[in-house]
CSV table of C-alpha atoms and ligand atoms in Angstrom, one decimal:
chain,number,residue,atom,x,y,z
R,1,UNK,CA,66.3,-76.1,-17.9
R,2,UNK,CA,64.9,-78.1,-14.8
R,3,UNK,CA,61.4,-78.4,-15.2
R,4,UNK,CA,58.5,-80.1,-13.2
R,5,UNK,CA,55.7,-81.1,-15.7
R,6,UNK,CA,52.3,-81.6,-13.8
R,7,UNK,CA,49.8,-84.2,-15.4
R,8,UNK,CA,46.1,-83.8,-15.3
R,9,UNK,CA,44.3,-85.0,-12.2
R,10,UNK,CA,42.1,-87.1,-13.9
R,11,UNK,CA,43.6,-90.1,-13.5
R,12,UNK,CA,47.1,-92.4,-13.9
R,13,UNK,CA,49.1,-91.9,-16.9
R,14,UNK,CA,48.4,-94.7,-19.1
R,15,UNK,CA,44.8,-95.2,-18.0
R,16,UNK,CA,43.2,-93.3,-20.7
R,17,UNK,CA,41.3,-91.1,-18.5
R,18,UNK,CA,43.5,-88.0,-19.3
R,19,UNK,CA,42.4,-88.3,-22.9
R,20,UNK,CA,45.0,-86.9,-25.4
R,21,UNK,CA,47.0,-85.0,-22.6
R,22,UNK,CA,48.7,-88.2,-21.7
R,23,UNK,CA,50.3,-88.6,-25.3
R,24,UNK,CA,51.0,-84.8,-25.2
R,25,UNK,CA,52.8,-85.2,-22.0
R,26,UNK,CA,54.7,-88.2,-23.4
R,27,UNK,CA,55.9,-86.3,-26.6
R,28,UNK,CA,56.8,-83.1,-24.5
R,29,UNK,CA,58.7,-84.9,-22.0
R,30,UNK,CA,60.6,-87.2,-24.2
R,31,UNK,CA,61.4,-84.4,-26.6
R,32,UNK,CA,62.6,-82.1,-24.0
R,33,UNK,CA,64.8,-84.6,-22.6
R,34,UNK,CA,66.3,-85.1,-26.1
R,35,UNK,CA,67.0,-81.4,-25.9
R,36,UNK,CA,69.0,-81.7,-22.8
R,37,UNK,CA,66.5,-80.5,-20.1
R,38,UNK,CA,66.1,-82.2,-16.9
R,39,UNK,CA,62.2,-83.3,-16.2
R,40,UNK,CA,60.1,-84.3,-13.6
R,41,UNK,CA,56.8,-85.4,-13.9
R,42,UNK,CA,54.1,-84.9,-11.3
R,43,UNK,CA,51.1,-87.6,-11.8
R,44,UNK,CA,48.7,-89.5,-10.2
R,45,UNK,CA,49.9,-92.8,-8.0
R,46,UNK,CA,49.8,-95.8,-10.5
R,47,UNK,CA,51.3,-93.9,-13.5
R,48,UNK,CA,53.3,-95.5,-15.9
R,49,UNK,CA,55.6,-93.3,-18.0
R,50,UNK,CA,56.5,-94.3,-21.5
R,51,UNK,CA,59.9,-95.8,-22.1
R,52,UNK,CA,61.0,-92.7,-24.2
R,53,UNK,CA,60.5,-90.6,-20.8
R,54,UNK,CA,62.6,-93.1,-18.8
R,55,UNK,CA,65.2,-90.6,-17.8
R,56,UNK,CA,62.4,-88.2,-16.1
R,57,UNK,CA,62.0,-88.7,-12.4
R,58,UNK,CA,58.3,-89.3,-11.5
R,59,UNK,CA,56.6,-87.7,-8.4
R,60,UNK,CA,53.2,-89.3,-7.6
R,61,UNK,CA,50.4,-88.2,-5.2
R,62,UNK,CA,47.3,-90.3,-4.2
R,63,UNK,CA,43.7,-88.6,-4.1
R,64,UNK,CA,40.4,-88.5,-5.7
R,65,UNK,CA,40.4,-87.5,-9.2
R,66,UNK,CA,38.5,-84.4,-10.7
R,67,UNK,CA,35.5,-84.8,-12.6
R,68,UNK,CA,36.0,-84.2,-16.2
R,69,UNK,CA,35.1,-80.8,-17.0
R,70,UNK,CA,33.8,-81.1,-20.4
R,71,UNK,CA,30.7,-82.8,-19.1
R,72,UNK,CA,29.5,-79.7,-17.0
R,73,UNK,CA,27.4,-76.9,-17.7
R,74,UNK,CA,28.8,-73.6,-18.8
R,75,UNK,CA,27.8,-72.0,-15.6
R,76,UNK,CA,29.0,-74.9,-13.5
R,77,UNK,CA,31.0,-73.6,-10.0
R,78,UNK,CA,34.4,-75.0,-9.8
R,79,UNK,CA,34.4,-78.4,-7.9
R,80,UNK,CA,37.1,-80.2,-5.7
R,81,UNK,CA,36.3,-83.4,-4.0
R,82,UNK,CA,37.3,-84.5,-0.7
R,83,UNK,CA,41.0,-85.8,-0.8
R,84,UNK,CA,41.1,-84.2,-4.2
R,85,UNK,CA,44.1,-85.3,-6.1
R,86,UNK,CA,44.4,-81.7,-7.8
R,87,UNK,CA,44.8,-80.3,-4.4
R,88,UNK,CA,47.4,-82.6,-3.3
R,89,UNK,CA,49.4,-82.1,-6.6
R,90,UNK,CA,49.5,-78.2,-6.2
R,91,UNK,CA,50.3,-78.4,-2.4
R,92,UNK,CA,53.3,-80.5,-3.3
R,93,UNK,CA,54.1,-78.2,-6.1
R,94,UNK,CA,54.3,-75.0,-3.7
R,95,UNK,CA,55.9,-76.8,-0.8
R,96,UNK,CA,58.6,-78.8,-2.7
R,97,UNK,CA,59.5,-77.2,-5.9
R,98,UNK,CA,61.1,-74.0,-5.2
R,99,UNK,CA,63.8,-75.7,-3.0
R,100,UNK,CA,64.1,-78.3,-5.5
R,101,UNK,CA,65.5,-75.9,-7.9
R,102,UNK,CA,63.0,-75.9,-10.8
R,103,UNK,CA,63.1,-73.1,-13.1
R,104,UNK,CA,59.5,-73.7,-14.0
R,105,UNK,CA,56.4,-75.6,-13.5
R,106,UNK,CA,54.6,-76.4,-16.6
R,107,UNK,CA,50.9,-77.5,-16.1
R,108,UNK,CA,49.1,-79.6,-18.6
R,109,UNK,CA,45.9,-80.0,-16.5
R,110,UNK,CA,42.5,-77.9,-17.4
R,111,UNK,CA,41.9,-77.1,-14.0
R,112,UNK,CA,41.1,-73.8,-12.3
R,113,UNK,CA,43.3,-74.0,-9.2
R,114,UNK,CA,46.9,-74.0,-10.9
R,115,UNK,CA,45.5,-71.1,-13.2
R,116,UNK,CA,44.4,-69.1,-10.0
R,117,UNK,CA,47.9,-69.7,-8.1
R,118,UNK,CA,50.0,-68.4,-11.0
R,119,UNK,CA,50.3,-64.7,-10.3
R,120,UNK,CA,51.3,-65.3,-6.6
R,121,UNK,CA,53.1,-68.7,-7.0
R,122,UNK,CA,56.8,-68.8,-5.6
R,123,UNK,CA,58.2,-69.8,-8.9
R,124,UNK,CA,57.1,-69.6,-12.5
R,125,UNK,CA,53.9,-71.5,-13.9
R,126,UNK,CA,53.3,-72.0,-17.3
R,127,UNK,CA,50.2,-73.8,-18.8
R,128,UNK,CA,49.8,-75.6,-22.0
R,129,UNK,CA,45.9,-75.0,-22.5
R,130,UNK,CA,44.4,-78.3,-23.4
R,131,UNK,CA,41.0,-77.5,-24.6
R,132,UNK,CA,38.8,-74.7,-25.8
R,133,UNK,CA,36.3,-73.0,-23.7
R,134,UNK,CA,34.1,-75.3,-21.6
R,135,UNK,CA,32.8,-73.4,-18.7
R,136,UNK,CA,32.6,-69.6,-17.7
R,137,UNK,CA,34.9,-70.0,-14.5
R,138,UNK,CA,37.6,-71.3,-16.7
R,139,UNK,CA,37.3,-68.9,-19.4
R,140,UNK,CA,37.7,-66.4,-16.6
R,141,UNK,CA,40.7,-67.6,-14.8
R,142,UNK,CA,42.5,-68.3,-18.2
R,143,UNK,CA,41.6,-64.6,-19.1
R,144,UNK,CA,43.3,-63.4,-15.7
R,145,UNK,CA,46.4,-65.0,-16.5
R,146,UNK,CA,46.6,-63.6,-20.0
R,147,UNK,CA,45.9,-60.2,-18.6
R,148,UNK,CA,48.4,-60.6,-15.9
R,149,UNK,CA,51.3,-62.1,-18.3
R,150,UNK,CA,50.0,-64.0,-21.4
R,151,UNK,CA,53.5,-65.4,-21.7
R,152,UNK,CA,52.6,-68.1,-19.4
R,153,UNK,CA,50.0,-69.4,-21.9
R,154,UNK,CA,50.4,-71.6,-24.7
R,155,UNK,CA,47.7,-73.3,-27.1
R,156,UNK,CA,47.5,-76.0,-29.5
R,157,UNK,CA,45.8,-74.6,-32.4
R,158,UNK,CA,44.5,-71.1,-33.3
R,159,UNK,CA,41.0,-72.3,-33.4
R,160,UNK,CA,41.3,-73.3,-29.8
R,161,UNK,CA,43.0,-70.1,-28.8
R,162,UNK,CA,40.1,-68.2,-30.2
R,163,UNK,CA,37.8,-69.2,-27.5
R,164,UNK,CA,39.6,-67.0,-25.0
R,165,UNK,CA,39.9,-63.6,-24.2
R,166,UNK,CA,43.5,-62.8,-24.9
R,167,UNK,CA,45.2,-59.3,-25.2
R,168,UNK,CA,48.1,-60.5,-27.4
R,169,UNK,CA,48.3,-62.9,-30.5
R,170,UNK,CA,48.5,-66.6,-28.9
R,171,UNK,CA,51.7,-68.7,-28.6
R,172,UNK,CA,50.6,-71.9,-30.8
R,173,UNK,CA,52.6,-74.9,-30.3
R,174,UNK,CA,50.5,-77.7,-32.0
R,175,UNK,CA,51.5,-81.1,-30.8
R,176,UNK,CA,54.3,-83.8,-31.1
R,177,UNK,CA,54.4,-87.4,-31.8
R,178,UNK,CA,57.0,-90.3,-31.7
R,179,UNK,CA,57.0,-91.1,-35.1
R,180,UNK,CA,58.9,-94.2,-34.8
R,181,UNK,CA,55.8,-95.6,-32.7
R,182,UNK,CA,53.6,-95.3,-35.6
R,183,UNK,CA,54.3,-97.7,-38.5
R,184,UNK,CA,53.3,-96.6,-42.2
R,185,UNK,CA,50.6,-99.0,-43.6
R,186,UNK,CA,50.7,-98.6,-47.6
R,187,UNK,CA,47.6,-100.9,-48.3
R,188,UNK,CA,44.4,-100.7,-46.4
R,189,UNK,CA,41.6,-102.8,-45.7
R,190,UNK,CA,37.9,-102.0,-46.6
R,191,UNK,CA,37.6,-100.5,-43.2
R,192,UNK,CA,36.7,-97.2,-41.8
R,193,UNK,CA,38.2,-96.1,-38.4
R,194,UNK,CA,37.2,-93.6,-35.4
R,195,UNK,CA,39.1,-93.1,-32.4
R,196,UNK,CA,38.4,-90.9,-29.2
R,197,UNK,CA,37.1,-91.0,-26.0
R,198,UNK,CA,33.3,-92.3,-26.6
R,199,UNK,CA,31.5,-89.4,-25.3
R,200,UNK,CA,28.7,-87.2,-26.8
R,201,UNK,CA,31.4,-84.3,-27.8
R,202,UNK,CA,33.1,-86.5,-29.8
R,203,UNK,CA,30.2,-87.3,-32.3
R,204,UNK,CA,30.6,-91.1,-32.7
R,205,UNK,CA,27.1,-91.3,-34.1
R,206,UNK,CA,27.9,-89.1,-37.2
R,207,UNK,CA,30.6,-91.4,-38.2
R,208,UNK,CA,28.3,-94.4,-37.5
R,209,UNK,CA,25.8,-93.2,-39.8
R,210,UNK,CA,28.4,-92.3,-42.6
R,211,UNK,CA,29.8,-96.0,-42.1
R,212,UNK,CA,26.2,-97.2,-42.4
R,213,UNK,CA,25.6,-95.1,-45.6
R,214,UNK,CA,28.7,-96.2,-47.2
R,215,UNK,CA,28.3,-99.9,-46.3
R,216,UNK,CA,31.3,-100.3,-44.7
R,217,UNK,CA,32.6,-101.5,-41.1
R,218,UNK,CA,33.5,-98.6,-38.6
R,219,UNK,CA,36.4,-100.0,-36.2
R,220,UNK,CA,35.9,-97.7,-33.0
R,221,UNK,CA,39.1,-97.4,-30.6
R,222,UNK,CA,38.8,-95.6,-27.3
R,223,UNK,CA,37.7,-95.4,-23.7
R,224,UNK,CA,33.9,-95.6,-23.2
R,225,UNK,CA,33.5,-92.6,-20.9
R,226,UNK,CA,29.6,-92.7,-21.4
R,227,UNK,CA,28.0,-96.1,-21.7
R,228,UNK,CA,24.4,-95.0,-22.4
R,229,UNK,CA,25.7,-92.9,-25.3
R,230,UNK,CA,27.8,-95.9,-26.7
R,231,UNK,CA,24.6,-98.0,-26.2
R,232,UNK,CA,22.5,-95.4,-28.4
R,233,UNK,CA,24.9,-95.0,-31.2
R,234,UNK,CA,25.3,-98.9,-31.5
R,235,UNK,CA,21.3,-98.9,-31.6
R,236,UNK,CA,21.3,-96.2,-34.6
R,237,UNK,CA,22.9,-98.3,-37.1
R,238,UNK,CA,22.5,-101.8,-38.7
R,239,UNK,CA,23.9,-104.6,-36.3
R,240,UNK,CA,27.6,-105.3,-37.2
R,241,UNK,CA,28.4,-101.9,-38.5
R,242,UNK,CA,30.5,-100.9,-35.5
R,243,UNK,CA,33.4,-103.0,-34.5
R,244,UNK,CA,34.1,-102.1,-30.7
R,245,UNK,CA,38.1,-102.5,-30.3
R,246,UNK,CA,38.4,-101.1,-26.8
R,247,UNK,CA,41.4,-98.8,-25.2
R,248,UNK,CA,44.5,-100.0,-26.7
R,249,UNK,CA,48.3,-98.7,-25.8
R,250,UNK,CA,49.7,-96.9,-28.9
R,251,UNK,CA,51.6,-99.8,-30.3
R,252,UNK,CA,48.7,-101.7,-30.8
R,253,UNK,CA,46.2,-99.0,-31.6
R,254,UNK,CA,48.7,-98.0,-34.3
R,255,UNK,CA,49.0,-101.5,-35.7
R,256,UNK,CA,45.1,-101.8,-36.3
R,257,UNK,CA,44.3,-98.2,-36.9
R,258,UNK,CA,46.9,-98.3,-40.0
R,259,UNK,CA,44.7,-100.8,-41.7
R,260,UNK,CA,41.9,-98.1,-42.2
R,261,UNK,CA,41.0,-96.7,-45.3
R,262,UNK,CA,40.2,-93.7,-43.8
R,263,UNK,CA,39.6,-92.1,-40.3
R,264,UNK,CA,36.5,-90.3,-39.7
R,265,UNK,CA,36.8,-87.5,-37.1
R,266,UNK,CA,33.5,-86.1,-36.1
R,267,UNK,CA,33.8,-83.9,-33.1
R,268,UNK,CA,30.9,-81.5,-32.0
R,269,UNK,CA,32.9,-79.3,-29.6
R,270,UNK,CA,35.9,-77.2,-30.5
R,271,UNK,CA,38.3,-80.1,-30.5
R,272,UNK,CA,41.4,-78.2,-29.2
R,273,UNK,CA,43.7,-80.3,-31.6
R,274,UNK,CA,43.0,-83.7,-32.1
R,275,UNK,CA,45.8,-86.3,-31.5
R,276,UNK,CA,44.0,-89.1,-33.3
R,277,UNK,CA,43.8,-86.9,-36.5
R,278,UNK,CA,47.8,-86.7,-36.6
R,279,UNK,CA,48.4,-90.4,-35.2
R,280,UNK,CA,46.2,-92.0,-38.3
R,281,UNK,CA,48.1,-90.0,-40.8
R,282,UNK,CA,51.4,-91.0,-39.2
R,283,UNK,CA,50.1,-94.5,-40.1
R,284,UNK,CA,49.3,-93.4,-43.7
R,285,UNK,CA,45.6,-93.1,-42.8
R,286,UNK,CA,43.8,-90.0,-44.5
R,287,UNK,CA,41.5,-88.2,-42.4
R,288,UNK,CA,37.8,-87.2,-43.2
R,289,UNK,CA,36.8,-84.2,-40.7
R,290,UNK,CA,34.6,-81.3,-40.2
R,291,UNK,CA,35.8,-78.0,-40.9
R,292,UNK,CA,36.0,-77.1,-37.3
R,293,UNK,CA,38.4,-76.9,-34.5
R,294,UNK,CA,41.9,-78.2,-34.4
R,295,UNK,CA,41.0,-80.9,-37.2
R,296,UNK,CA,39.9,-78.1,-39.5
R,297,UNK,CA,43.6,-77.0,-39.2
R,298,UNK,CA,45.4,-80.2,-39.2
R,299,UNK,CA,43.5,-81.7,-42.4
R,300,UNK,CA,44.9,-80.0,-45.5
R,301,UNK,CA,42.3,-81.0,-48.2
R,302,UNK,CA,43.6,-83.2,-50.6
R,303,UNK,CA,47.2,-83.7,-49.2
R,304,UNK,CA,46.2,-85.6,-46.0
R,305,UNK,CA,42.6,-85.8,-45.9
R,306,UNK,CA,39.4,-83.9,-46.8
R,307,UNK,CA,37.3,-81.4,-45.1
R,308,UNK,CA,33.4,-81.0,-45.2
R,309,UNK,CA,31.2,-78.3,-43.5
R,310,UNK,CA,30.4,-79.2,-39.7
R,311,UNK,CA,27.8,-81.9,-39.2
R,312,UNK,CA,27.4,-82.5,-42.9
R,313,UNK,CA,27.1,-86.4,-42.8
R,314,UNK,CA,26.1,-86.8,-46.5
R,315,UNK,CA,29.3,-84.7,-47.3
R,316,UNK,CA,31.5,-87.0,-45.2
R,317,UNK,CA,29.8,-90.2,-47.1
R,318,UNK,CA,30.6,-88.5,-50.3
R,319,UNK,CA,34.1,-88.1,-49.1
R,320,UNK,CA,34.9,-91.6,-48.4
R,321,UNK,CA,34.2,-92.4,-52.0
R,322,UNK,CA,37.0,-89.7,-53.1
R,323,UNK,CA,39.6,-90.6,-50.1
R,324,UNK,CA,41.6,-93.3,-52.3
R,325,UNK,CA,42.9,-90.5,-54.6
R,326,UNK,CA,45.2,-89.2,-51.9
R,327,UNK,CA,48.4,-91.0,-51.6
R,328,UNK,CA,48.9,-92.5,-48.1
R,329,UNK,CA,52.6,-91.5,-48.1
R,330,UNK,CA,51.7,-87.8,-48.0
R,331,UNK,CA,49.8,-88.3,-45.1
R,332,UNK,CA,52.8,-89.7,-42.9
R,333,UNK,CA,55.1,-86.9,-44.5
R,334,UNK,CA,52.9,-84.2,-43.4
R,335,UNK,CA,53.2,-85.4,-39.6
R,336,UNK,CA,56.9,-85.9,-40.1
R,337,UNK,CA,57.3,-82.0,-41.0
R,338,UNK,CA,54.8,-80.6,-38.9
R,339,UNK,CA,54.1,-82.7,-35.8
R,340,UNK,CA,57.4,-84.6,-34.7
R,341,UNK,CA,58.2,-84.6,-31.0
R,342,UNK,CA,61.4,-82.7,-32.0
R,343,UNK,CA,59.3,-79.8,-33.6
R,344,UNK,CA,57.1,-79.7,-30.5
R,345,UNK,CA,60.2,-79.7,-27.9
R,346,UNK,CA,61.7,-76.8,-29.9
R,347,UNK,CA,58.4,-74.9,-29.9
R,348,UNK,CA,58.0,-75.4,-25.9
R,349,UNK,CA,61.5,-74.5,-25.0
R,350,UNK,CA,61.2,-71.3,-27.0
R,351,UNK,CA,58.0,-70.5,-25.3
R,352,UNK,CA,59.5,-70.9,-21.9
R,353,UNK,CA,62.8,-69.4,-22.4
R,354,UNK,CA,60.9,-66.1,-23.7
R,355,UNK,CA,58.3,-66.6,-20.6
R,356,UNK,CA,61.2,-66.6,-18.3
R,357,UNK,CA,62.9,-63.4,-19.5
R,358,UNK,CA,62.6,-60.7,-17.1
S,1,UDP,N1,43.8,-93.7,-27.4
S,1,UDP,C1,44.7,-94.4,-27.0
S,1,UDP,N2,44.3,-95.7,-27.3
S,1,UDP,C2,43.0,-96.1,-27.8
S,1,UDP,C3,42.3,-94.8,-28.3
S,1,UDP,C4,42.7,-93.6,-27.9
S,1,UDP,O1,45.8,-94.5,-26.6
S,1,UDP,O2,42.5,-97.3,-27.7
S,1,UDP,C5,44.6,-92.2,-27.1
S,1,UDP,C6,45.1,-91.5,-28.6
S,1,UDP,O3,46.3,-91.7,-28.7
S,1,UDP,C7,44.7,-90.0,-28.1
S,1,UDP,C8,43.7,-90.0,-27.2
S,1,UDP,O4,43.4,-91.2,-26.7
S,1,UDP,O5,46.0,-89.4,-27.7
S,1,UDP,C9,42.7,-89.1,-27.4
S,1,UDP,O6,43.0,-87.7,-27.7
S,1,UDP,P1,42.3,-86.7,-28.5
S,1,UDP,O7,43.1,-85.3,-28.5
S,1,UDP,O8,41.8,-87.2,-29.6
S,1,UDP,O9,40.8,-86.4,-27.7
S,1,UDP,P2,40.6,-86.0,-26.1
S,1,UDP,O10,40.4,-87.5,-25.5
S,1,UDP,O11,41.8,-85.3,-25.3
S,1,UDP,O12,39.5,-85.2,-26.1
């Protein structure tokens, strides 16, 4: 197939603004290239494609990024800034993609406009939905596409898909990672880890409380989206509990993350998947998480981590005491079997081919 993959309109690839979708795009494009498909990526100006995606063409547009939807009220109307990057992306898709001979467009952005365009667009648009329910307007437009032709939609996990009104059982594709990019670390340091955008829906305050209770430092990797929130979390625990590491490229992140005894994953929302959960496991780090959203499906208790009831900080602190019983090789093996780039690419190919049938 000749495919056009549209990135998020939140910022350039490589900046971290696109959250987990940036890594999803890298795994998906590299995996589809390996299966012999022709790929073009449409992304914000200044985007950098990872080396594994070098064979893909890159189209870029400049413009004002979208505000991130996860920080809006449920009743928020759809917003588009002046000179919207999103508008430029989709004008370019409609103007150039049909003549360029693409079989399909694969949208990775969680934005109203491409969903709304789907039923009347001059070529097939597919959507890998990257979040659960966030606003009523997005719920409605996703439900509209599902009612029109649900084959155009795929989701990462069952917990995520359950947020939406879908007439058919959902297509679930999980996610896929380049395992060669993550080195297995057999021997951890006395250190806990947390990875994610530093923003309230990610629940860093719970992980900080667990670390303080266990008397272990917590290394924190990720983009600080909300500095006031970061300062409040820092103030909630004894000085020195949190080690702020910043946003690192994957090769540096994994080298440091692998040294953790456990990853604490504490989202407060219905996390669609949880890339960082699988990235930690790929390094051999077991994951301690709430039984909620994607992480609640990815963590297999006793095999690659432990689950506790949502928001149970005491339960997580107790799980830290039991985590050393989990063999670290088991975590890595689980990722190899369930979340490799090749596994994702095969699922995406099947989804698109079925959706393209008359
Ligand atoms: N990430 C990174 N460097 C860092 C911290 C995080 O590249 O220092 C990436 C991480 O690899 C993951 C993404 O940020 O792909 C966070 O994705 P996740 O699915 O966990 O959450 P989202 O931000 O999409 O809600």
